[in-house]
CSV table of C-alpha atoms and ligand atoms in Angstrom, one decimal:
chain,number,residue,atom,x,y,z
O,7,MET,CA,32.8,65.7,76.5
O,8,SER,CA,29.5,65.1,78.8
O,9,THR,CA,29.6,61.9,80.8
O,10,LYS,CA,25.9,62.1,78.9
O,11,GLN,CA,28.0,62.0,75.4
O,12,LYS,CA,30.9,59.4,76.8
O,13,HIS,CA,28.3,56.8,78.2
O,14,ASN,CA,25.3,57.5,75.7
O,15,THR,CA,23.0,57.4,78.8
O,16,ASN,CA,19.9,58.4,77.5
O,17,PRO,CA,17.6,59.9,80.2
O,18,PHE,CA,14.4,59.2,79.0
O,19,GLU,CA,15.4,54.7,78.6
O,20,MET,CA,16.0,55.7,82.6
O,21,ALA,CA,13.1,57.1,83.2
O,22,LEU,CA,11.0,54.0,81.5
O,23,LYS,CA,13.2,51.9,83.2
O,24,GLN,CA,12.5,53.1,86.6
O,25,VAL,CA,9.1,52.7,86.5
O,26,ASP,CA,9.6,49.6,85.7
O,27,LEU,CA,11.4,48.4,88.5
O,28,ALA,CA,8.5,50.2,90.5
O,29,ALA,CA,5.7,48.2,88.7
O,30,ARG,CA,7.4,45.5,90.0
O,31,HIS,CA,6.2,45.9,93.3
O,32,MET,CA,3.0,47.5,92.1
O,33,ASP,CA,-0.1,45.4,91.0
O,34,LEU,CA,-0.6,47.6,87.9
O,35,GLU,CA,-2.2,46.3,83.9
O,36,PRO,CA,0.4,46.6,81.4
O,37,GLY,CA,-1.9,48.8,79.9
O,38,LEU,CA,-1.7,51.3,83.0
O,39,VAL,CA,2.4,50.9,82.9
O,40,ALA,CA,2.5,51.8,78.5
O,41,ARG,CA,0.3,55.1,80.3
O,42,LEU,CA,2.5,55.9,82.7
O,43,LYS,CA,5.6,55.9,80.3
O,44,SER,CA,4.0,58.4,78.0
O,45,PRO,CA,3.9,61.7,78.0
O,46,GLU,CA,0.4,63.0,77.2
O,47,LYS,CA,1.5,65.4,74.4
O,48,GLU,CA,5.1,66.6,73.2
O,49,VAL,CA,5.5,69.6,71.1
O,50,ILE,CA,8.6,70.1,69.2
O,51,ALA,CA,8.9,74.3,67.8
O,52,HIS,CA,12.0,75.3,65.7
O,53,PHE,CA,11.7,79.0,65.7
O,54,PRO,CA,13.7,82.0,64.8
O,55,ALA,CA,15.0,85.1,66.7
O,56,ARG,CA,17.2,87.7,65.6
O,57,MET,CA,21.0,87.8,67.2
O,58,SER,CA,22.7,90.7,67.9
O,59,ASP,CA,24.8,90.5,64.2
O,60,GLY,CA,21.5,91.5,62.8
O,61,GLN,CA,21.0,87.6,61.2
O,62,LEU,CA,18.2,84.7,61.8
O,63,LYS,CA,18.8,82.0,63.8
O,64,ILE,CA,16.4,79.3,64.1
O,65,PHE,CA,16.4,77.3,67.1
O,66,THR,CA,15.3,74.4,68.3
O,67,GLY,CA,12.8,74.4,71.5
O,68,TYR,CA,10.5,71.4,73.2
O,69,ARG,CA,7.6,71.0,75.9
O,70,VAL,CA,6.8,67.7,77.0
O,71,GLN,CA,3.6,67.4,79.1
O,72,HIS,CA,4.0,64.1,80.7
O,73,ASN,CA,0.8,63.9,82.8
O,74,ASP,CA,-1.9,66.1,84.6
O,75,THR,CA,-4.0,63.3,86.4
O,76,ARG,CA,-3.5,65.1,89.9
O,77,GLY,CA,-3.2,69.0,87.8
O,78,PRO,CA,-2.4,71.7,86.0
O,79,TYR,CA,1.2,70.4,84.2
O,80,LYS,CA,4.4,72.0,86.0
O,81,GLY,CA,8.2,71.9,85.1
O,82,GLY,CA,10.8,74.0,84.7
O,83,LEU,CA,12.7,75.0,82.0
O,84,ARG,CA,16.1,74.6,80.7
O,85,TYR,CA,18.5,76.2,78.0
O,86,HIS,CA,21.9,74.1,77.5
O,87,PRO,CA,23.2,72.9,73.6
O,88,LEU,CA,22.6,68.6,74.8
O,89,THR,CA,19.0,69.8,75.6
O,90,ASP,CA,16.7,67.0,73.6
O,91,LEU,CA,13.6,65.4,73.1
O,92,ASP,CA,14.8,62.7,75.2
O,93,GLU,CA,16.2,64.6,77.9
O,94,VAL,CA,12.8,66.9,78.6
O,95,ARG,CA,10.7,63.8,78.0
O,96,ALA,CA,12.4,62.2,81.5
O,97,LEU,CA,12.4,65.5,83.2
O,98,ALA,CA,9.0,65.8,82.4
O,99,MET,CA,8.0,62.0,84.0
O,100,TRP,CA,10.3,62.7,87.1
O,101,MET,CA,8.0,65.7,87.4
O,102,THR,CA,5.1,63.7,87.4
O,103,TRP,CA,6.5,61.7,90.2
O,104,LYS,CA,7.8,64.5,92.6
O,105,SER,CA,4.3,66.6,92.0
O,106,ALA,CA,2.7,63.2,93.2
O,107,VAL,CA,5.5,62.3,96.1
O,108,VAL,CA,5.0,65.6,98.0
O,109,ASN,CA,1.3,65.4,97.1
O,110,ILE,CA,0.9,68.5,95.9
O,111,PRO,CA,-1.6,69.0,93.4
O,112,PHE,CA,0.2,69.5,90.1
O,113,GLY,CA,1.2,66.8,87.1
O,114,GLY,CA,4.5,66.6,85.4
O,115,ALA,CA,5.6,69.0,82.5
O,116,LYS,CA,9.5,70.0,81.1
O,117,GLY,CA,11.0,72.5,78.9
O,118,GLY,CA,14.1,72.8,76.9
O,119,ILE,CA,15.6,74.6,73.9
O,120,GLN,CA,18.7,74.0,72.2
O,121,CYS,CA,21.1,76.6,72.6
O,122,ASN,CA,24.4,78.0,74.2
O,123,PRO,CA,23.3,81.3,76.9
O,124,LYS,CA,26.8,81.7,77.7
O,125,GLU,CA,27.4,82.5,74.1
O,126,MET,CA,24.2,85.0,73.5
O,127,SER,CA,23.6,88.3,75.2
O,128,SER,CA,20.9,89.4,77.1
O,129,THR,CA,18.8,90.6,74.1
O,130,GLU,CA,19.7,87.5,72.3
O,131,ILE,CA,18.3,85.5,75.2
O,132,GLU,CA,15.5,87.5,75.7
O,133,SER,CA,14.4,87.4,72.0
O,134,MET,CA,14.8,83.6,72.2
O,135,THR,CA,12.7,83.4,75.2
O,136,ARG,CA,9.7,85.7,74.1
O,137,ARG,CA,9.2,84.2,70.8
O,138,PHE,CA,9.3,80.5,72.5
O,139,THR,CA,6.7,81.5,74.6
O,140,TYR,CA,4.5,82.8,71.9
O,141,GLU,CA,4.8,79.2,70.3
O,142,ILE,CA,3.9,77.8,73.5
O,143,SER,CA,1.3,80.2,74.4
O,144,SER,CA,-1.4,77.9,73.8
O,145,ILE,CA,-0.8,75.3,75.9
O,146,ILE,CA,0.1,76.6,78.5
O,147,GLY,CA,-1.3,78.6,81.8
O,148,PRO,CA,-2.2,79.0,85.0
O,149,ASP,CA,-4.3,76.2,85.2
O,150,LEU,CA,-2.9,74.5,82.1
O,151,ASP,CA,0.9,73.9,82.4
O,152,ILE,CA,3.3,76.5,84.5
O,153,PRO,CA,6.8,76.2,83.6
O,154,ALA,CA,10.0,77.6,86.2
O,155,PRO,CA,13.6,77.9,85.8
O,156,ASP,CA,16.0,74.8,85.2
O,157,VAL,CA,19.5,74.7,84.5
O,158,TYR,CA,20.5,78.1,82.6
O,159,THR,CA,17.1,79.8,82.7
O,160,ASN,CA,16.3,82.5,86.2
O,161,PRO,CA,13.7,85.1,87.6
O,162,GLN,CA,14.3,87.2,84.3
O,163,VAL,CA,13.8,84.8,81.7
O,164,MET,CA,10.5,83.4,83.9
O,165,ALA,CA,9.5,87.6,83.8
O,166,TRP,CA,10.1,87.7,79.8
O,167,ILE,CA,7.7,84.6,79.8
O,168,MET,CA,5.4,86.6,82.1
O,169,ASP,CA,4.9,89.4,80.2
O,170,THR,CA,4.9,87.7,76.9
O,171,TYR,CA,2.3,84.9,77.7
O,172,SER,CA,0.4,88.0,79.9
O,173,ILE,CA,0.6,91.0,76.0
O,174,ILE,CA,-1.2,87.6,74.2
O,175,GLN,CA,-3.9,87.2,76.7
O,176,GLY,CA,-4.5,91.5,77.2
O,177,ARG,CA,-3.9,91.1,80.4
O,178,THR,CA,-2.1,90.4,83.6
O,179,VAL,CA,-1.0,86.6,84.0
O,180,GLY,CA,1.6,85.9,87.4
O,181,GLY,CA,0.6,82.6,87.4
O,182,VAL,CA,1.7,81.3,84.6
O,183,VAL,CA,5.4,80.9,85.9
O,184,THR,CA,6.7,80.1,89.2
O,185,GLY,CA,10.0,81.5,89.9
O,186,LYS,CA,9.9,84.9,89.4
O,187,PRO,CA,11.6,88.0,90.3
O,188,LEU,CA,9.6,89.1,93.9
O,189,GLU,CA,8.7,92.3,92.6
O,190,LEU,CA,6.0,90.2,89.9
O,191,GLY,CA,4.6,87.8,92.2
O,192,GLY,CA,7.7,85.7,92.3
O,193,SER,CA,7.8,83.9,96.3
O,194,LEU,CA,9.7,84.4,98.8
O,195,GLY,CA,11.8,81.8,99.8
O,196,ARG,CA,11.0,80.5,96.1
O,197,PHE,CA,15.2,81.1,95.1
O,198,GLU,CA,16.7,79.6,98.1
O,199,ALA,CA,14.0,75.9,97.8
O,200,THR,CA,15.6,73.5,96.4
O,201,GLY,CA,19.3,73.8,97.9
O,202,LYS,CA,17.2,74.7,101.6
O,203,GLY,CA,14.8,71.1,100.3
O,204,VAL,CA,18.3,69.3,99.1
O,205,PHE,CA,19.9,70.0,102.9
O,206,ILE,CA,16.6,69.5,104.7
O,207,THR,CA,16.4,65.5,103.0
O,208,ALA,CA,20.1,64.7,103.6
O,209,LEU,CA,19.3,66.1,107.3
O,210,GLU,CA,16.9,63.9,107.6
O,211,ALA,CA,19.3,61.4,105.6
O,212,VAL,CA,22.0,61.6,108.2
O,213,LYS,CA,19.3,61.6,111.5
O,214,SER,CA,17.9,58.4,110.5
O,215,LYS,CA,21.4,56.5,110.0
O,216,GLY,CA,21.5,58.3,113.6
O,217,LEU,CA,24.4,60.4,112.8
O,218,GLN,CA,25.4,64.1,113.6
O,219,MET,CA,25.0,66.9,110.6
O,220,GLU,CA,27.9,69.0,112.1
O,221,GLY,CA,31.2,67.5,110.6
O,222,GLN,CA,30.0,65.9,107.8
O,223,LYS,CA,32.2,65.6,104.8
O,224,VAL,CA,29.8,67.0,102.0
O,225,ALA,CA,31.3,67.0,97.7
O,226,ILE,CA,28.9,69.4,96.0
O,227,GLN,CA,28.7,69.1,91.8
O,228,GLY,CA,27.6,72.1,90.2
O,229,SER,CA,27.4,75.9,92.7
O,230,GLY,CA,24.1,77.1,90.6
O,231,ASN,CA,20.9,77.6,91.8
O,232,VAL,CA,20.8,74.2,93.5
O,233,GLY,CA,24.2,73.4,94.2
O,234,GLY,CA,25.2,77.0,95.2
O,235,VAL,CA,22.1,77.3,97.4
O,236,ALA,CA,23.2,74.0,99.2
O,237,ALA,CA,26.4,74.6,100.0
O,238,ARG,CA,25.2,77.5,101.9
O,239,TYR,CA,22.8,75.3,104.4
O,240,PHE,CA,25.2,72.7,104.8
O,241,ALA,CA,28.4,75.2,106.0
O,242,GLN,CA,25.7,77.3,108.2
O,243,ALA,CA,24.9,73.6,109.9
O,244,GLY,CA,29.0,72.9,110.6
O,245,CYS,CA,29.6,70.4,107.5
O,246,LYS,CA,33.1,70.4,105.9
O,247,VAL,CA,32.2,71.3,102.5
O,248,VAL,CA,35.1,69.7,100.5
O,249,ALA,CA,34.7,70.1,97.2
O,250,LEU,CA,32.5,72.4,94.6
O,251,SER,CA,32.2,72.1,91.1
O,252,ASP,CA,30.8,73.9,88.4
O,253,SER,CA,30.7,73.1,84.4
O,254,LYS,CA,34.6,74.3,83.9
O,255,GLY,CA,35.6,72.2,87.3
O,256,GLY,CA,35.7,72.0,90.9
O,257,VAL,CA,38.3,72.6,93.5
O,258,TYR,CA,38.6,70.1,96.7
O,259,ASN,CA,40.1,71.1,99.9
O,260,PRO,CA,39.6,68.4,102.6
O,261,GLY,CA,40.0,71.1,105.8
O,262,GLY,CA,36.5,72.4,104.2
O,263,LEU,CA,35.9,75.0,101.5
O,264,ASP,CA,35.1,78.6,102.4
O,265,VAL,CA,31.8,78.2,100.3
O,266,GLU,CA,30.8,82.0,100.5
O,267,HIS,CA,34.6,82.6,99.3
O,268,ALA,CA,34.3,80.1,96.2
O,269,LEU,CA,30.4,80.9,95.3
O,270,ALA,CA,31.9,84.9,95.2
O,271,CYS,CA,35.0,83.3,92.6
O,272,LYS,CA,32.1,82.3,90.7
O,273,ASN,CA,30.5,85.3,90.7
O,274,LYS,CA,34.0,87.1,89.9
O,275,TYR,CA,35.7,84.7,87.4
O,276,ALA,CA,32.7,82.3,86.5
O,277,CYS,CA,34.4,79.7,87.7
O,278,VAL,CA,34.1,78.5,91.8
O,279,MET,CA,38.8,77.5,91.3
O,280,GLY,CA,39.4,81.0,91.1
O,281,PRO,CA,43.0,83.0,91.8
O,282,GLU,CA,42.4,83.1,95.6
O,283,ILE,CA,40.6,79.6,96.4
O,284,GLU,CA,42.9,77.3,98.4
O,285,GLY,CA,42.1,73.9,97.8
O,286,GLU,CA,43.1,71.6,94.7
O,287,GLU,CA,42.0,72.0,90.9
O,288,ILE,CA,39.7,69.0,90.2
O,289,ASN,CA,37.7,67.8,87.2
O,290,ASN,CA,33.7,66.9,87.8
O,291,GLU,CA,34.3,63.1,87.3
O,292,GLN,CA,37.4,63.3,90.3
O,293,LEU,CA,34.9,65.2,92.3
O,294,LEU,CA,31.8,62.4,92.8
O,295,THR,CA,34.4,59.9,93.9
O,296,LEU,CA,36.4,61.5,96.8
O,297,ASP,CA,36.6,60.9,100.2
O,298,CYS,CA,33.3,62.5,101.9
O,299,ASP,CA,30.2,61.2,104.0
O,300,ILE,CA,27.4,63.0,101.8
O,301,LEU,CA,27.8,63.3,98.0
O,302,VAL,CA,25.5,66.0,96.6
O,303,PRO,CA,25.6,65.6,92.6
O,304,SER,CA,23.0,69.0,91.5
O,305,ALA,CA,24.4,69.7,87.5
O,306,LEU,CA,23.0,67.6,85.0
O,307,GLU,CA,21.8,63.8,84.6
O,308,GLY,CA,23.8,60.8,84.1
O,309,VAL,CA,26.8,61.4,85.8
O,310,ILE,CA,27.0,58.4,88.8
O,311,THR,CA,27.1,55.2,86.3
O,312,LYS,CA,28.2,51.5,86.6
O,313,HIS,CA,31.3,52.8,85.4
O,314,ASN,CA,32.1,55.2,88.7
O,315,ALA,CA,29.5,54.2,91.1
O,316,SER,CA,31.6,51.1,93.0
O,317,GLN,CA,34.3,54.0,94.0
O,318,ILE,CA,31.9,56.2,95.0
O,319,GLN,CA,32.7,56.4,98.7
O,320,ALA,CA,30.5,58.8,100.5
O,321,GLY,CA,27.5,57.0,101.8
O,322,ILE,CA,24.6,59.0,101.5
O,323,ILE,CA,23.9,61.0,98.0
O,324,ALA,CA,21.2,63.6,98.1
O,325,GLU,CA,20.5,63.9,94.5
O,326,GLY,CA,20.3,67.9,93.5
O,327,ALA,CA,20.3,67.2,89.9
O,328,ASN,CA,17.4,65.5,87.8
O,329,GLY,CA,18.3,61.7,87.2
O,330,PRO,CA,22.4,62.2,87.9
O,331,THR,CA,22.5,58.3,88.7
O,332,THR,CA,21.8,55.6,86.6
O,333,PRO,CA,19.8,52.5,87.4
O,334,GLY,CA,23.2,50.7,86.7
O,335,ALA,CA,24.8,52.2,89.4
O,336,ASP,CA,21.7,52.4,91.6
O,337,ALA,CA,22.1,48.4,91.8
O,338,ILE,CA,26.3,48.8,92.0
O,339,LEU,CA,25.6,51.6,95.5
O,340,GLU,CA,22.3,49.4,97.1
O,341,ASP,CA,24.9,46.7,97.2
O,342,LYS,CA,27.4,49.0,98.4
O,343,GLY,CA,24.6,50.8,101.1
O,344,VAL,CA,24.5,53.9,100.4
O,345,LEU,CA,21.6,55.3,101.3
O,346,ILE,CA,20.2,57.7,98.3
O,347,VAL,CA,18.0,60.8,98.7
O,348,PRO,CA,16.5,60.4,95.4
O,349,ASP,CA,15.7,64.0,93.1
O,350,ILE,CA,12.3,63.2,93.4
O,351,LEU,CA,12.4,63.3,97.0
O,352,ALA,CA,15.5,65.3,97.9
O,353,ASN,CA,15.0,68.7,95.2
O,354,ALA,CA,11.1,68.2,95.2
O,355,GLY,CA,11.5,71.8,97.7
O,356,GLY,CA,11.8,73.8,94.2
O,357,VAL,CA,8.5,72.8,93.3
O,358,THR,CA,7.0,72.5,96.2
O,359,VAL,CA,7.9,76.4,97.1
O,360,SER,CA,6.9,76.9,93.2
O,361,TYR,CA,3.2,75.9,94.0
O,362,PHE,CA,3.6,78.4,97.0
O,363,GLU,CA,4.1,81.1,94.9
O,364,TRP,CA,1.4,79.6,92.3
O,365,VAL,CA,-1.3,80.1,95.3
O,366,GLN,CA,-0.4,83.0,96.5
O,367,ASN,CA,-0.7,84.4,92.9
O,368,LEU,CA,-4.3,82.7,92.2
O,369,GLN,CA,-5.5,84.3,95.5
O,370,ASN,CA,-3.5,87.3,95.5
O,371,LEU,CA,-1.9,86.3,98.5
O,372,LEU,CA,1.8,87.0,100.3
O,373,TRP,CA,3.0,84.9,102.6
O,374,SER,CA,6.2,85.5,105.1
O,375,GLU,CA,9.2,83.9,105.1
O,376,LYS,CA,8.6,81.8,108.1
O,377,GLU,CA,5.8,80.7,107.3
O,378,ILE,CA,6.8,79.4,103.6
O,379,ASP,CA,10.0,78.3,105.6
O,380,SER,CA,7.6,75.7,107.7
O,381,ARG,CA,5.4,74.4,105.2
O,382,LEU,CA,8.2,73.5,103.7
O,383,THR,CA,10.5,71.7,106.2
O,384,GLY,CA,6.8,70.1,107.6
O,385,ILE,CA,5.8,68.6,103.4
O,386,LEU,CA,9.6,67.3,103.3
O,387,GLN,CA,9.9,65.8,106.3
O,388,LYS,CA,6.5,64.1,106.0
O,389,SER,CA,7.5,63.0,102.5
O,390,PHE,CA,11.1,61.7,103.6
O,391,ALA,CA,9.0,59.6,106.6
O,392,GLU,CA,6.8,58.5,103.9
O,393,VAL,CA,9.2,57.3,101.6
O,394,ARG,CA,11.7,55.6,104.4
O,395,LYS,CA,8.5,53.7,105.6
O,396,THR,CA,7.4,52.6,101.7
O,397,SER,CA,11.3,51.5,101.3
O,398,GLN,CA,11.2,49.5,104.2
O,399,GLN,CA,7.8,48.1,104.1
O,400,LYS,CA,8.7,46.8,100.5
O,401,LYS,CA,12.3,46.3,101.0
O,402,VAL,CA,13.2,48.4,98.2
O,403,GLY,CA,16.1,51.2,98.4
O,404,MET,CA,14.7,54.7,98.4
O,405,ARG,CA,14.8,55.6,94.9
O,406,VAL,CA,12.5,52.4,94.0
O,407,ALA,CA,10.6,53.0,97.2
O,408,ALA,CA,9.4,56.9,96.2
O,409,LEU,CA,8.7,55.7,92.7
O,410,ILE,CA,6.4,53.2,94.6
O,411,LEU,CA,5.0,56.2,96.5
O,412,GLY,CA,4.7,58.8,93.8
O,413,ILE,CA,3.5,56.6,90.9
O,414,ASP,CA,0.9,54.6,93.1
O,415,ARG,CA,-1.1,58.6,94.1
O,416,VAL,CA,-1.0,58.8,90.2
O,417,VAL,CA,-2.3,55.7,89.4
O,418,SER,CA,-5.2,56.3,92.2
O,419,ALA,CA,-6.2,59.6,91.0
O,420,MET,CA,-6.2,58.3,87.3
O,421,LYS,CA,-8.6,55.5,88.6
O,422,LEU,CA,-10.8,57.8,89.9
O,423,ARG,CA,-11.4,59.9,86.9
O,424,GLY,CA,-11.4,56.2,84.6
O,425,ILE,CA,-11.2,56.4,81.2
O,426,TYR,CA,-13.1,58.9,78.7
O,427,PRO,CA,-15.4,57.8,76.3
C,517,NAD,P1,22.1,76.5,87.4
C,517,NAD,O1,21.8,76.7,85.8
C,517,NAD,O2,21.9,77.4,88.4
C,517,NAD,O3,23.0,76.3,87.7
C,517,NAD,C1,23.7,74.6,87.0
C,517,NAD,C2,25.4,74.4,87.2
C,517,NAD,O4,25.8,73.2,87.0
C,517,NAD,C3,26.2,75.5,87.3
C,517,NAD,O5,27.1,75.9,88.4
C,517,NAD,C4,26.6,74.8,86.3
C,517,NAD,O6,28.5,75.2,86.4
C,517,NAD,C5,27.3,73.4,86.8
C,517,NAD,N1,27.0,73.1,85.5
C,517,NAD,C6,27.3,73.0,84.2
C,517,NAD,N2,26.9,71.8,83.2
C,517,NAD,C7,28.2,70.8,84.2
C,517,NAD,C8,28.5,70.0,84.0
C,517,NAD,N3,29.2,69.1,82.9
C,517,NAD,N4,29.5,69.5,85.3
C,517,NAD,C9,29.5,69.6,86.4
C,517,NAD,N5,28.6,71.1,86.7
C,517,NAD,C10,28.4,71.0,85.1
C,517,NAD,O7,20.7,75.0,87.2
C,517,NAD,P2,20.2,74.8,88.7
C,517,NAD,O8,18.8,75.2,88.4
C,517,NAD,O9,20.9,74.7,89.8
C,517,NAD,O10,20.0,73.0,88.2
C,517,NAD,C11,21.1,71.6,88.6
C,517,NAD,C12,20.1,70.5,88.6
C,517,NAD,O11,19.3,71.2,89.3
C,517,NAD,C13,19.3,69.9,87.5
C,517,NAD,O12,19.3,68.7,87.6
C,517,NAD,C14,18.0,70.5,87.5
C,517,NAD,O13,17.6,69.8,86.7
C,517,NAD,C15,17.4,70.4,89.3
C,517,NAD,N6,16.7,71.6,89.9
C,517,NAD,C16,16.8,72.5,89.3
C,517,NAD,C17,15.6,73.0,90.7
C,517,NAD,C18,15.6,74.7,90.7
C,517,NAD,O14,14.5,74.7,91.1
C,517,NAD,N7,16.3,75.1,89.8
C,517,NAD,C19,14.5,72.4,90.7
C,517,NAD,C20,14.9,70.5,90.7
C,517,NAD,C21,16.0,70.6,90.2
């Protein structure tokens, strides 16, 4: 049973509560707050795809476009059995604030299909992806809404979306998605961007406490595009990655895991706890409360709750995942003095390099890895400093500070555009 099911965490309720918490420190008219809380458009598609056994299967997919005041809607596409409209709404809203926190000219959107890709063949995933792309083809596009990878989607899925959309348009449209394979106009550094951004912002947090990254004990939940990549950066910086997990459970070694070996096990056995791993088997709940300095939840939302927050030992939480911490847990962690690098800052490296990919596609340019790296680092360091300054000025935690910063940028843009008619 997932944490979301167990504690009945509704991510959209969490996201709405966060807006209220930030709005307390902002001078916003109630109608504007109501507008910020409402997604602008929502598409729910029930659509067929043919399975390998010849049967037709009906899938339900969502695309929620929360806000495009500052630029085209932007956000990932998730394939997961438990995804639903409220989850996608929350993720779309967080994308709006995230794009604004790092000050890139995008709005926020998110998509999801209720499915279990682990039980589907590649051909079945392709059929489902192509048909869903058709269903949302009138509402996506390089200057309209640009999907990207999220949980259990990857560059290949982006290639199928790009191909289907391009066929519908009668021309190749690379900029309709980001996170594409390099051969199709993907950007150097996009695959690593989110995990690397988690590391860069965690490093800023460590420095802000007057500490050194080397020797920090790090526990990471999730070992996919975000958690797995982040683990490599922490290990390269001389941290002890004491725990790593995936959907099946995790592994703990207080002396530090061999990260490359654990990720190789994940590739070989589809689970980090491979037979050759030196460490103790743990579950995903135990991972969160281990003895560590930096906790990096990088799987799903709603895992740090009021039920386990008081047992968390880490002094820093760098949120690789979107929405891993509930507002109830936030209050407890703040009382304990835990420094949270919130999701809309910590994992914003992904959307930042997606922006670089989109800019390169629109201009038919190819930036070097060095160029991308220095721009990404610069944007994230600046954003961290801005959030920290807001946190100090307003005397609020880093999450509320990031929300204030992001929401304020969206509100300023809304006010300038005015209300039509
Ligand atoms: P992914 O599919 O690459 O990896 C997901 C990882 O989480 C896998 O290791 C999987 O085994 C693990 N997992 C799944 N269910 C779990 C569970 N119940 N408990 C513990 N682990 C579980 O996905 P990702 O791209 O790494 O995304 C992870 C998180 O990061 C999500 O919250 C996503 O929204 C967020 N995020 C991703 C990106 C991106 O660029 N990919 C950007 C910003 C935020």
